[in-house]
Amino acid sequence: MNYILAIESSCDETAAAVLKDGKELLSNIVATQIDIHKTYGGVVPEAASRAHLLSVRPVIEQAMQQAGINYQDLSAVAVTYGPGLAGSLLVGVNAAKGLAAGLGKPLIGVNHIEGHIYANWLLETEPLFPALCLIVSGGHTDLVLIKDHGLYQRLGGTLDDAAGEAFDKASRVLGLPYPGGPSIEKAAQNGKAFLKLPRAWLKNTYNFSFSGLKSAIVRAVQDGDIVNAQDGAASFQEAVCDVLIKKTLDAAQRYQVKNILLAGGVAANKALRHGFTNQSSVVVFRPPIKLCTDNAAFIAAAAYQKYLKEQFADNSLDVCPNLKLI
Ligand code: KG4
Ligand code: ZN
């Protein structure tokens, strides 16, 4: 029996999860800090690390209690060590190091982006290689070809804003509440995408750019072209999803992948999820919304592959705020 306890604290969610045999989720606890940061309209790093400090222990205890196993039953302790906010990452990494050392269990350091990808291994069927993953989060927008476990080729990514960042900025411009992504999605449901906003196709590359779109929406609000936030949200969401979907499908065909995987907070967006369903001939994996946004279950799923290869960290594991996937 393999039991991995994973801890995630890279941004504004303190999370812990226990995964059995790489597949069966025994617990998945997420303590969100939305109420703290919404006053400021964005994540305040200092406030985030303080909140992690307060919640990390109860969150771990709750995850273990819900899993119904003892600490000694654990096969390993896994933790996100980057990318993310340094002060936030430190809380999780120190908790994991202390636990692993105290229990005499292996420690596994996980890249947060790799974690997002591995949400797709928590579904009923496993993805087939080669797979293409569209990673769309608050800090990242990447198209990654996955040839095997841990074998990545980055085909392209954003040249400026990440998709989630664009959602958050557009939401602010439209006067919608924090957090931006879910607000845009909700507003768009009652709006019409009548405004044709620019799409940066960046032809013959798998790169993305969302800064022009952001400027266009600012201008449209200033010029009075957007009469209500709902229509603005619908137009913006359509422009982002259009580019993400078409470029991903193009890469999927070119690289003859067996599956497309969606990952990251923006993959929670229903317009994006449904857009793929309607247009793709390749099977698209869409993790449940709870596994798209930050959690520790996907960190445990990524850690399981490292456990099998005995890729363990030692007590010198440090946070790496700018950690890259490739
Ligand atoms: O992956 P994630 O939870 O954290 C990072 O690793 O960044 O992604 C957070 C991002 C935020 O920008 C948030 O606005 C966006 O994902 N997001 C969404 C939705 N839910 C979260 N964007 C669009 N539609 C959503 N439903
Ligand atoms: Zn994330």
Short mmCIF file of C-alpha atoms and ligand atoms in Angstrom, two decimals:
data_model
loop_
_atom_site.label_atom_id
_atom_site.label_comp_id
_atom_site.label_asym_id
_atom_site.label_seq_id
_atom_site.Cartn_x
_atom_site.Cartn_y
_atom_site.Cartn_z
CA MET A 1 0.00 0.00 0.00
CA ASN A 2 1.33 3.45 -0.90
CA TYR A 3 0.12 6.55 0.91
CA ILE A 4 1.40 10.01 0.01
CA LEU A 5 0.62 13.09 2.08
CA ALA A 6 1.04 16.20 -0.07
CA ILE A 7 1.16 19.83 1.02
CA GLU A 8 0.57 22.86 -1.24
CA SER A 9 1.04 26.51 -0.22
CA SER A 10 2.47 28.23 -3.30
CA CYS A 11 -0.04 31.09 -3.51
CA ASP A 12 -3.27 31.75 -1.64
CA GLU A 13 -4.59 28.28 -0.79
CA THR A 14 -3.26 26.13 2.04
CA ALA A 15 -3.91 22.57 1.02
CA ALA A 16 -3.16 19.01 2.09
CA ALA A 17 -4.26 15.70 0.58
CA VAL A 18 -3.65 11.99 1.03
CA LEU A 19 -3.46 9.80 -2.07
CA LYS A 20 -3.51 6.01 -1.97
CA ASP A 21 -1.61 4.02 -4.61
CA GLY A 22 -1.35 7.03 -6.91
CA LYS A 23 -5.05 6.98 -7.73
CA GLU A 24 -7.45 6.91 -4.80
CA LEU A 25 -7.97 10.27 -3.16
CA LEU A 26 -8.56 9.69 0.56
CA SER A 27 -8.71 13.38 1.43
CA ASN A 28 -8.32 16.74 -0.29
CA ILE A 29 -8.49 19.75 2.04
CA VAL A 30 -8.19 23.32 0.75
CA ALA A 31 -8.27 26.39 3.01
CA THR A 32 -8.79 29.37 0.76
CA GLN A 33 -7.66 32.92 1.56
CA ILE A 34 -10.10 34.65 -0.81
CA ASP A 35 -11.76 36.60 2.02
CA ILE A 36 -8.40 38.03 3.11
CA HIS A 37 -7.26 39.14 -0.35
CA LYS A 38 -10.54 40.33 -1.83
CA THR A 39 -10.30 43.58 0.15
CA TYR A 40 -7.16 44.39 -1.87
CA GLY A 41 -8.35 43.02 -5.23
CA GLY A 42 -5.38 40.64 -5.46
CA VAL A 43 -3.07 38.39 -3.46
CA VAL A 44 -0.99 40.26 -0.85
CA PRO A 45 2.14 38.10 -0.37
CA GLU A 46 2.77 39.06 3.27
CA ALA A 47 -0.84 38.38 4.25
CA ALA A 48 -0.73 35.09 2.32
CA SER A 49 2.27 33.68 4.19
CA ARG A 50 0.80 34.67 7.56
CA ALA A 51 -2.47 32.94 6.70
CA HIS A 52 -0.56 29.81 5.57
CA LEU A 53 1.24 29.75 8.93
CA LEU A 54 -2.06 29.72 10.77
CA SER A 55 -3.76 27.08 8.65
CA VAL A 56 -1.01 24.66 7.61
CA ARG A 57 -1.16 22.49 10.72
CA PRO A 58 -4.96 22.19 10.99
CA VAL A 59 -5.21 21.53 7.25
CA ILE A 60 -2.65 18.68 7.44
CA GLU A 61 -4.36 17.24 10.52
CA GLN A 62 -7.74 17.37 8.82
CA ALA A 63 -6.35 15.66 5.70
CA MET A 64 -4.84 12.85 7.79
CA GLN A 65 -7.96 12.47 9.91
CA GLN A 66 -10.22 12.28 6.88
CA ALA A 67 -7.88 9.76 5.23
CA GLY A 68 -8.21 7.56 8.32
CA ILE A 69 -4.56 6.54 8.42
CA ASN A 70 -1.74 7.09 10.91
CA TYR A 71 1.30 9.24 10.17
CA GLN A 72 3.45 6.09 10.37
CA ASP A 73 1.44 4.55 7.52
CA LEU A 74 2.68 7.25 5.13
CA SER A 75 5.07 6.19 2.36
CA ALA A 76 6.29 9.75 1.74
CA VAL A 77 5.60 13.43 2.35
CA ALA A 78 5.40 15.61 -0.78
CA VAL A 79 5.40 19.37 -1.08
CA THR A 80 5.31 22.14 -3.68
CA TYR A 81 8.68 23.92 -3.66
CA GLY A 82 8.04 26.30 -6.60
CA PRO A 83 7.09 28.27 -8.56
CA GLY A 84 5.13 30.63 -6.33
CA LEU A 85 5.46 33.25 -3.62
CA ALA A 86 8.62 32.67 -1.58
CA GLY A 87 7.04 33.34 1.82
CA SER A 88 4.05 31.13 1.02
CA LEU A 89 6.17 28.27 -0.33
CA LEU A 90 8.39 28.38 2.77
CA VAL A 91 5.49 27.51 5.05
CA GLY A 92 4.62 24.31 3.16
CA VAL A 93 8.23 23.28 2.57
CA ASN A 94 9.17 23.71 6.22
CA ALA A 95 6.10 21.80 7.39
CA ALA A 96 6.87 18.94 4.99
CA LYS A 97 10.56 18.83 5.92
CA GLY A 98 9.71 18.71 9.61
CA LEU A 99 7.15 15.96 9.13
CA ALA A 100 9.34 13.83 6.85
CA ALA A 101 12.35 14.14 9.16
CA GLY A 102 10.30 13.46 12.30
CA LEU A 103 8.65 10.40 10.77
CA GLY A 104 11.77 9.14 9.01
CA LYS A 105 9.90 9.11 5.66
CA PRO A 106 11.10 10.20 2.20
CA LEU A 107 10.52 13.83 1.18
CA ILE A 108 9.42 14.62 -2.39
CA GLY A 109 9.66 18.12 -3.89
CA VAL A 110 7.09 18.84 -6.60
CA ASN A 111 6.92 21.59 -9.22
CA HIS A 112 3.52 23.28 -8.92
CA ILE A 113 3.04 23.35 -12.70
CA GLU A 114 3.76 19.63 -12.92
CA GLY A 115 1.16 19.23 -10.19
CA HIS A 116 -1.45 21.00 -12.32
CA ILE A 117 -0.66 18.60 -15.19
CA TYR A 118 -1.06 15.58 -12.92
CA ALA A 119 -4.64 16.51 -12.00
CA ASN A 120 -5.31 14.59 -15.21
CA TRP A 121 -4.02 11.39 -13.59
CA LEU A 122 -6.68 11.57 -10.89
CA LEU A 123 -9.47 10.80 -13.35
CA GLU A 124 -10.99 7.40 -13.99
CA THR A 125 -8.97 6.67 -17.13
CA GLU A 126 -5.30 7.56 -17.54
CA PRO A 127 -4.11 9.81 -20.36
CA LEU A 128 -2.18 8.17 -23.18
CA PHE A 129 1.19 9.41 -24.44
CA PRO A 130 2.02 11.45 -26.37
CA ALA A 131 -0.36 13.91 -24.78
CA LEU A 132 -0.63 17.66 -25.20
CA CYS A 133 -1.30 19.76 -22.11
CA LEU A 134 -2.67 23.29 -22.15
CA ILE A 135 -1.61 24.81 -18.83
CA VAL A 136 -3.59 27.96 -18.09
CA SER A 137 -3.21 29.36 -14.59
CA GLY A 138 -2.78 32.70 -12.87
CA GLY A 139 0.96 32.71 -13.52
CA HIS A 140 1.38 30.43 -16.55
CA THR A 141 0.10 29.76 -20.03
CA ASP A 142 2.01 26.97 -21.73
CA LEU A 143 1.45 24.34 -24.39
CA VAL A 144 3.47 21.28 -23.40
CA LEU A 145 3.96 18.03 -25.27
CA ILE A 146 4.23 15.12 -22.81
CA LYS A 147 6.02 12.13 -24.27
CA ASP A 148 6.12 10.09 -21.07
CA HIS A 149 5.97 10.67 -17.32
CA GLY A 150 8.24 13.63 -16.59
CA LEU A 151 9.29 13.99 -20.25
CA TYR A 152 8.16 17.42 -21.40
CA GLN A 153 8.69 19.52 -24.51
CA ARG A 154 7.46 23.10 -24.31
CA LEU A 155 5.88 24.03 -27.63
CA GLY A 156 5.10 27.60 -26.65
CA GLY A 157 3.67 29.87 -24.05
CA THR A 158 2.60 33.38 -23.31
CA LEU A 159 4.89 36.24 -24.26
CA ASP A 160 3.28 38.57 -21.73
CA ASP A 161 0.29 38.00 -19.43
CA ALA A 162 -0.84 34.54 -18.37
CA ALA A 163 -4.44 33.67 -19.30
CA GLY A 164 -5.58 33.79 -15.66
CA GLU A 165 -3.83 37.11 -15.16
CA ALA A 166 -5.70 38.46 -18.19
CA PHE A 167 -9.02 37.24 -16.72
CA ASP A 168 -8.18 38.93 -13.42
CA LYS A 169 -7.19 42.23 -15.07
CA ALA A 170 -10.22 42.30 -17.38
CA SER A 171 -12.47 41.63 -14.41
CA ARG A 172 -11.01 44.62 -12.56
CA VAL A 173 -11.46 46.87 -15.61
CA LEU A 174 -15.09 45.75 -15.89
CA GLY A 175 -15.66 46.46 -12.20
CA LEU A 176 -16.35 42.82 -11.33
CA PRO A 177 -15.43 41.34 -7.92
CA TYR A 178 -12.28 39.36 -7.02
CA PRO A 179 -11.37 36.64 -7.92
CA GLY A 180 -11.57 37.67 -11.56
CA GLY A 181 -11.80 34.39 -13.49
CA PRO A 182 -14.97 33.06 -11.86
CA SER A 183 -16.49 36.59 -11.93
CA ILE A 184 -15.97 36.92 -15.68
CA GLU A 185 -17.41 33.46 -16.24
CA LYS A 186 -20.50 34.28 -14.17
CA ALA A 187 -21.05 37.68 -15.78
CA ALA A 188 -20.54 36.23 -19.28
CA GLN A 189 -23.43 33.83 -18.74
CA ASN A 190 -25.80 36.81 -18.90
CA GLY A 191 -23.96 38.68 -21.63
CA LYS A 192 -23.57 38.72 -25.40
CA ALA A 193 -20.15 38.66 -27.09
CA PHE A 194 -21.09 41.46 -29.48
CA LEU A 195 -17.74 43.25 -29.23
CA LYS A 196 -15.07 41.77 -31.53
CA LEU A 197 -11.92 42.03 -29.44
CA PRO A 198 -8.49 41.38 -31.01
CA ARG A 199 -6.97 37.88 -31.08
CA ALA A 200 -3.16 37.58 -31.18
CA TRP A 201 -2.69 34.50 -33.38
CA LEU A 202 1.13 34.71 -33.53
CA LYS A 203 1.00 32.42 -36.57
CA ASN A 204 3.45 29.53 -37.00
CA THR A 205 4.22 29.54 -33.31
CA TYR A 206 2.51 28.07 -30.28
CA ASN A 207 2.98 31.27 -28.36
CA PHE A 208 0.23 33.41 -26.91
CA SER A 209 -0.18 37.08 -26.08
CA PHE A 210 -2.98 38.62 -24.05
CA SER A 211 -1.67 42.14 -23.41
CA GLY A 212 -3.28 43.58 -26.58
CA LEU A 213 -6.61 42.12 -25.57
CA LYS A 214 -6.25 43.68 -22.13
CA SER A 215 -5.51 47.12 -23.64
CA ALA A 216 -8.46 46.72 -26.04
CA ILE A 217 -10.86 46.07 -23.20
CA VAL A 218 -9.54 49.07 -21.23
CA ARG A 219 -10.05 51.23 -24.34
CA ALA A 220 -13.52 49.83 -24.97
CA VAL A 221 -14.57 50.69 -21.42
CA GLN A 222 -13.07 54.21 -21.69
CA ASP A 223 -14.73 54.84 -25.08
CA GLY A 224 -18.09 53.61 -23.85
CA ASP A 225 -18.13 50.68 -26.32
CA ILE A 226 -18.92 48.33 -23.45
CA VAL A 227 -22.34 49.21 -22.14
CA ASN A 228 -22.51 46.56 -19.47
CA ALA A 229 -20.01 44.30 -17.71
CA GLN A 230 -21.84 41.15 -18.81
CA ASP A 231 -21.33 41.84 -22.52
CA GLY A 232 -17.73 42.89 -21.87
CA ALA A 233 -17.10 39.66 -19.97
CA ALA A 234 -18.69 37.53 -22.71
CA SER A 235 -16.65 39.27 -25.44
CA PHE A 236 -13.42 38.92 -23.47
CA GLN A 237 -14.01 35.27 -22.58
CA GLU A 238 -14.82 34.41 -26.19
CA ALA A 239 -11.61 36.07 -27.43
CA VAL A 240 -9.40 34.22 -24.91
CA CYS A 241 -11.04 30.82 -25.42
CA ASP A 242 -11.00 31.18 -29.21
CA VAL A 243 -7.20 31.53 -29.30
CA LEU A 244 -6.51 28.91 -26.61
CA ILE A 245 -8.71 26.29 -28.27
CA LYS A 246 -7.65 26.82 -31.89
CA LYS A 247 -3.92 26.87 -31.13
CA THR A 248 -4.16 23.78 -28.93
CA LEU A 249 -6.13 21.85 -31.56
CA ASP A 250 -3.60 22.87 -34.20
CA ALA A 251 -0.72 21.54 -32.06
CA ALA A 252 -2.65 18.36 -31.26
CA GLN A 253 -3.01 17.63 -34.96
CA ARG A 254 0.55 18.53 -35.83
CA TYR A 255 2.05 16.34 -33.09
CA GLN A 256 -0.54 13.57 -33.53
CA VAL A 257 -1.24 13.35 -29.82
CA LYS A 258 -3.49 10.71 -28.32
CA ASN A 259 -5.04 13.03 -25.72
CA ILE A 260 -5.37 16.70 -24.90
CA LEU A 261 -5.12 17.58 -21.19
CA LEU A 262 -6.40 20.78 -19.61
CA ALA A 263 -4.69 22.10 -16.50
CA GLY A 264 -4.64 25.17 -14.25
CA GLY A 265 -7.24 27.47 -12.73
CA VAL A 266 -8.52 28.78 -16.08
CA ALA A 267 -9.30 25.17 -17.08
CA ALA A 268 -12.17 25.52 -14.59
CA ASN A 269 -13.82 27.88 -17.11
CA LYS A 270 -16.87 26.21 -18.61
CA ALA A 271 -16.70 28.10 -21.92
CA LEU A 272 -13.17 26.75 -22.40
CA ARG A 273 -14.12 23.23 -21.33
CA HIS A 274 -17.20 23.10 -23.54
CA GLY A 275 -15.42 24.78 -26.44
CA PHE A 276 -12.97 21.88 -26.54
CA THR A 277 -15.70 19.28 -26.33
CA ASN A 278 -17.43 20.73 -29.35
CA GLN A 279 -14.37 21.15 -31.54
CA SER A 280 -11.89 18.37 -30.75
CA SER A 281 -11.68 14.99 -32.43
CA VAL A 282 -9.04 13.92 -29.87
CA VAL A 283 -10.28 12.93 -26.39
CA VAL A 284 -9.89 15.93 -24.07
CA PHE A 285 -9.24 15.34 -20.37
CA ARG A 286 -10.87 17.95 -18.17
CA PRO A 287 -10.21 17.47 -14.45
CA PRO A 288 -13.14 18.39 -12.19
CA ILE A 289 -13.13 22.07 -11.27
CA LYS A 290 -11.88 21.38 -7.73
CA LEU A 291 -8.79 19.72 -9.22
CA CYS A 292 -8.12 22.55 -11.73
CA THR A 293 -7.64 25.29 -9.14
CA ASP A 294 -4.85 24.96 -6.58
CA ASN A 295 -4.99 21.87 -4.34
CA ALA A 296 -2.66 19.27 -2.89
CA ALA A 297 -4.28 16.24 -4.55
CA PHE A 298 -2.52 16.97 -7.83
CA ILE A 299 0.77 17.48 -5.98
CA ALA A 300 0.34 13.98 -4.54
CA ALA A 301 -0.41 12.56 -8.01
CA ALA A 302 2.79 14.09 -9.43
CA ALA A 303 4.73 12.94 -6.36
CA TYR A 304 3.57 9.35 -6.86
CA GLN A 305 5.47 9.14 -10.16
CA LYS A 306 8.58 10.48 -8.43
CA TYR A 307 8.11 7.98 -5.61
CA LEU A 308 8.12 5.13 -8.13
CA LYS A 309 11.43 6.43 -9.50
CA GLU A 310 12.77 7.11 -5.99
CA GLN A 311 13.32 10.77 -6.85
CA PHE A 312 13.53 11.93 -3.27
CA ALA A 313 14.68 15.28 -1.88
CA ASP A 314 16.80 15.67 1.21
CA ASN A 315 16.51 18.08 4.09
CA SER A 316 18.27 20.78 2.08
CA LEU A 317 15.18 21.19 -0.14
CA ASP A 318 14.61 24.93 -0.54
CA VAL A 319 11.88 26.99 -2.09
CA CYS A 320 12.35 28.00 -5.72
CA PRO A 321 9.94 30.88 -6.55
CA ASN A 322 10.91 30.93 -10.25
CA LEU A 323 11.09 27.19 -10.80
CA LYS A 324 10.53 26.18 -14.44
CA LEU A 325 8.92 23.01 -15.74
CA ILE A 326 11.49 22.53 -18.47
O1 KG4 B 1 -4.04 27.45 -11.08
P1 KG4 B 1 -4.56 28.51 -10.19
O2 KG4 B 1 -5.60 28.14 -9.17
O3 KG4 B 1 -3.40 29.24 -9.44
C1 KG4 B 1 -2.16 29.45 -10.05
O4 KG4 B 1 -1.33 28.52 -10.02
O5 KG4 B 1 -2.01 30.54 -10.63
O6 KG4 B 1 -5.12 29.63 -11.17
C2 KG4 B 1 -5.68 30.81 -10.71
C3 KG4 B 1 -6.18 31.57 -11.91
C4 KG4 B 1 -6.68 32.96 -11.54
O7 KG4 B 1 -6.15 33.89 -12.44
C5 KG4 B 1 -8.19 32.81 -11.69
O8 KG4 B 1 -8.83 34.02 -12.04
C6 KG4 B 1 -8.30 31.78 -12.79
O9 KG4 B 1 -7.27 30.87 -12.53
N1 KG4 B 1 -9.60 31.09 -12.76
C7 KG4 B 1 -10.48 31.16 -13.76
C8 KG4 B 1 -11.63 30.44 -13.32
N2 KG4 B 1 -11.37 29.96 -12.07
C9 KG4 B 1 -10.12 30.36 -11.75
N3 KG4 B 1 -10.43 31.78 -14.96
C10 KG4 B 1 -11.51 31.67 -15.75
N4 KG4 B 1 -12.63 31.02 -15.39
C11 KG4 B 1 -12.74 30.39 -14.21
N5 KG4 B 1 -13.85 29.75 -13.86
ZN ZN B 2 -1.80 26.78 -9.58
#
